[in-house]
Short mmCIF file of C-alpha atoms in Angstrom, two decimals:
data_model
loop_
_atom_site.label_atom_id
_atom_site.label_comp_id
_atom_site.label_asym_id
_atom_site.label_seq_id
_atom_site.Cartn_x
_atom_site.Cartn_y
_atom_site.Cartn_z
CA SER A 1 48.79 134.71 128.61
CA ILE A 2 50.29 132.12 131.48
CA GLU A 3 51.82 130.23 129.40
CA ASN A 4 53.86 132.96 127.69
CA ILE A 5 54.34 134.45 131.14
CA ASN A 6 56.33 130.80 132.33
CA ASP A 7 58.04 130.07 128.90
CA ILE A 8 59.46 134.47 129.51
CA GLN A 9 60.54 133.29 133.17
CA LYS A 10 61.89 129.96 132.27
CA MET A 11 64.22 132.04 129.39
CA ALA A 12 64.89 134.50 131.83
CA ASN A 13 66.37 131.56 134.59
CA GLU A 14 68.18 129.95 131.59
CA ARG A 15 69.93 133.50 130.79
CA VAL A 16 70.83 133.77 134.37
CA LYS A 17 72.05 130.86 134.77
CA VAL A 18 74.52 131.12 131.74
CA ILE A 19 75.59 134.66 132.85
CA LYS A 20 76.42 133.33 136.29
CA ALA A 21 78.34 130.01 134.25
CA ILE A 22 79.92 132.53 131.98
CA LYS A 23 81.40 134.78 135.24
CA ILE A 24 82.68 131.67 136.43
CA ILE A 25 84.34 130.69 133.14
CA GLU A 26 86.56 134.06 133.22
CA SER A 27 87.33 134.49 136.50
CA ASP A 28 91.04 134.15 137.42
CA GLU A 29 90.09 130.81 139.24
CA LEU A 30 88.74 128.80 136.50
CA ALA A 31 89.47 125.44 137.57
CA PHE A 32 87.50 122.92 135.08
CA ASN A 33 87.45 119.93 137.59
CA LYS A 34 84.94 122.00 139.57
CA LEU A 35 82.87 123.03 136.76
CA LYS A 36 79.04 121.78 136.41
CA ALA A 37 77.70 120.57 133.54
CA LEU A 38 75.76 123.78 132.38
CA GLU A 39 79.35 125.87 132.82
CA LYS A 40 81.65 122.89 131.14
CA ASN A 41 79.10 122.94 127.70
CA VAL A 42 78.79 126.99 127.86
CA LEU A 43 82.62 126.89 128.49
CA LEU A 44 82.74 124.56 125.05
CA ALA A 45 80.66 126.57 123.19
CA LEU A 46 82.52 129.70 123.92
CA VAL A 47 85.92 128.00 123.13
CA LEU A 48 83.94 126.17 119.55
CA LEU A 49 82.42 129.58 118.81
CA GLU A 50 86.36 131.30 119.52
CA CYS A 51 87.68 128.43 117.12
CA SER A 52 85.07 129.02 114.47
CA LYS A 53 85.93 132.87 113.50
CA VAL A 54 88.29 133.89 110.68
CA ASP A 55 89.51 137.26 111.20
CA GLY A 56 87.16 138.12 114.03
CA LYS A 57 84.28 137.04 111.68
CA ILE A 58 82.25 133.85 111.72
CA SER A 59 79.83 133.02 108.38
CA LYS A 60 76.16 132.63 108.62
CA GLU A 61 76.70 129.18 107.47
CA GLU A 62 79.17 128.56 110.86
CA ILE A 63 76.62 130.31 113.18
CA ASN A 64 73.58 127.89 111.83
CA HIS A 65 76.08 124.81 112.28
CA LEU A 66 77.25 126.12 115.60
CA LYS A 67 74.05 126.42 116.95
CA ASN A 68 72.84 123.02 115.95
CA THR A 69 75.77 121.56 117.56
CA PHE A 70 75.37 123.63 120.51
CA ASN A 71 71.55 122.48 120.97
CA THR A 72 72.37 118.42 119.90
CA ARG A 73 75.75 118.21 120.97
CA LEU A 74 75.94 120.18 124.36
CA ASP A 75 72.56 120.15 125.57
CA LEU A 76 72.25 124.19 125.27
CA SER A 77 68.44 125.28 124.31
CA GLU A 78 68.08 127.73 121.34
CA ASN A 79 67.75 130.43 123.99
CA ILE A 80 71.23 129.75 125.47
CA SER A 81 72.51 129.47 122.23
CA SER A 82 71.45 132.68 121.06
CA PHE A 83 72.36 134.19 124.18
CA ILE A 84 75.94 133.41 123.82
CA PHE A 85 76.13 134.71 120.37
CA GLN A 86 74.38 137.80 121.48
CA LYS A 87 77.09 137.95 124.01
CA ASP A 88 79.91 137.72 121.67
CA THR A 89 78.77 140.26 119.30
CA SER A 90 78.01 143.05 121.76
CA GLU A 91 81.54 142.23 122.71
CA ALA A 92 83.19 142.62 119.24
CA SER A 93 81.34 145.82 118.89
CA ASP A 94 82.59 147.09 122.62
CA GLN A 95 85.88 147.96 121.09
CA LYS A 96 87.49 146.66 124.34
CA GLN A 97 90.56 144.57 124.18
CA PHE A 98 89.77 141.50 125.68
CA ASP A 99 91.88 138.68 126.21
CA SER A 100 90.53 135.63 124.36
CA LEU A 101 89.14 132.82 126.02
CA ILE A 102 91.35 130.17 124.74
CA MET A 103 94.55 132.38 125.36
CA LYS A 104 93.16 132.44 129.08
CA ILE A 105 93.07 128.65 129.06
CA GLU A 106 96.40 128.59 127.51
CA LYS A 107 97.84 130.92 130.41
CA ASN A 108 95.58 129.39 133.58
CA VAL A 109 94.83 126.22 132.90
CA THR A 110 97.19 123.23 133.48
CA TYR A 111 97.97 120.38 130.76
CA LYS A 112 95.82 118.04 132.72
CA GLU A 113 92.74 120.24 132.77
CA LYS A 114 92.85 120.74 129.04
CA TYR A 115 92.93 117.58 128.28
CA GLU A 116 90.18 116.69 130.38
CA LEU A 117 88.35 119.53 128.37
CA LEU A 118 89.25 117.77 125.66
CA VAL A 119 87.83 114.23 126.75
CA TYR A 120 84.78 116.03 127.99
CA LEU A 121 84.11 117.10 124.40
CA TRP A 122 84.70 114.37 122.45
CA GLU A 123 82.04 112.39 125.23
CA LYS A 124 79.36 115.09 124.80
CA LEU A 125 80.21 114.71 120.77
CA LEU A 126 80.20 110.89 120.58
CA SER A 127 77.22 110.72 123.17
CA THR A 128 74.88 111.62 120.65
CA GLU A 129 76.50 110.61 117.45
CA ARG A 130 79.14 107.94 116.78
CA GLU A 131 80.68 109.99 113.45
CA VAL A 132 82.04 113.64 113.73
CA ASP A 133 81.47 115.88 110.82
CA GLN A 134 83.98 117.50 109.21
CA SER A 135 83.38 120.88 110.03
CA LEU A 136 83.57 119.75 113.83
CA ILE A 137 86.54 117.61 113.05
CA LEU A 138 88.45 120.89 111.81
CA LEU A 139 86.71 123.26 114.82
CA ILE A 140 88.86 120.47 116.87
CA LYS A 141 92.01 120.49 114.95
CA LYS A 142 92.05 124.46 115.34
CA LEU A 143 91.25 123.84 119.28
CA LEU A 144 94.16 121.71 119.40
CA ARG A 145 96.38 124.07 117.69
CA LYS A 146 95.52 126.84 120.08
CA PHE A 147 95.97 124.30 122.88
CA ASP A 148 98.93 123.38 121.75
CA MET A 149 97.93 119.65 121.62
CA SER A 150 98.35 116.78 118.76
CA ASP A 151 96.51 114.93 116.66
CA ILE A 152 97.55 112.20 118.93
CA GLU A 153 96.62 113.62 122.14
CA SER A 154 92.89 113.88 120.52
CA ASN A 155 93.44 110.46 119.90
CA GLU A 156 93.51 109.36 123.19
CA ALA A 157 91.46 111.68 124.82
CA LYS A 158 88.61 110.49 122.13
CA LYS A 159 89.17 106.85 123.02
CA GLU A 160 88.92 107.52 126.92
CA ALA A 161 85.43 109.63 126.01
CA GLU A 162 84.71 106.19 124.38
CA ALA A 163 84.94 104.17 126.92
CA ILE A 164 83.11 106.36 129.13
CA VAL A 165 80.03 106.89 126.56
CA GLU A 166 80.10 102.82 126.06
CA GLU A 167 79.91 102.52 129.85
CA SER A 168 77.18 104.81 130.20
CA LYS A 169 75.20 103.06 127.82
CA PRO A 170 72.32 100.98 129.65
CA ASP A 171 72.93 96.93 128.80
CA GLU A 172 71.01 96.21 125.67
CA GLU A 173 70.87 92.65 126.83
CA GLU A 174 68.97 92.96 130.06
#
């Protein structure tokens, strides 16, 4: 039917955009301040996915939690979330030695850009809900360790994100 064709075309277009975003993220000229919103969200999804692995594997429970996080907090559709997990699985079974994305960021991205990424992550998490669940907090702590950042820096980034979220809310008194 026409609706199915339109849905299929929409899904294909989303995947093409994600493929382009991943190519930009994986390029040697990764500059966080030049990334568009979708690219930032895909980058965060890939980083959180990498942080959630234990011995290169991820539990089904964690997959479900991440998919929910990607959908509700990073504004990524089910289609995009599924594609990110498919890409991760296909690369893992490829037997090639890939540098992890986090290692690449650690090598090629300035401290200021990593901090901006952390602020952006907190902004995305806080824009949907004020409280962040414990499993996401644990992922953020893993990310901090991998980026060689402290809880103090994370708290500062969170405060900046709270201010940004507060500013972006429409005035309720008007």
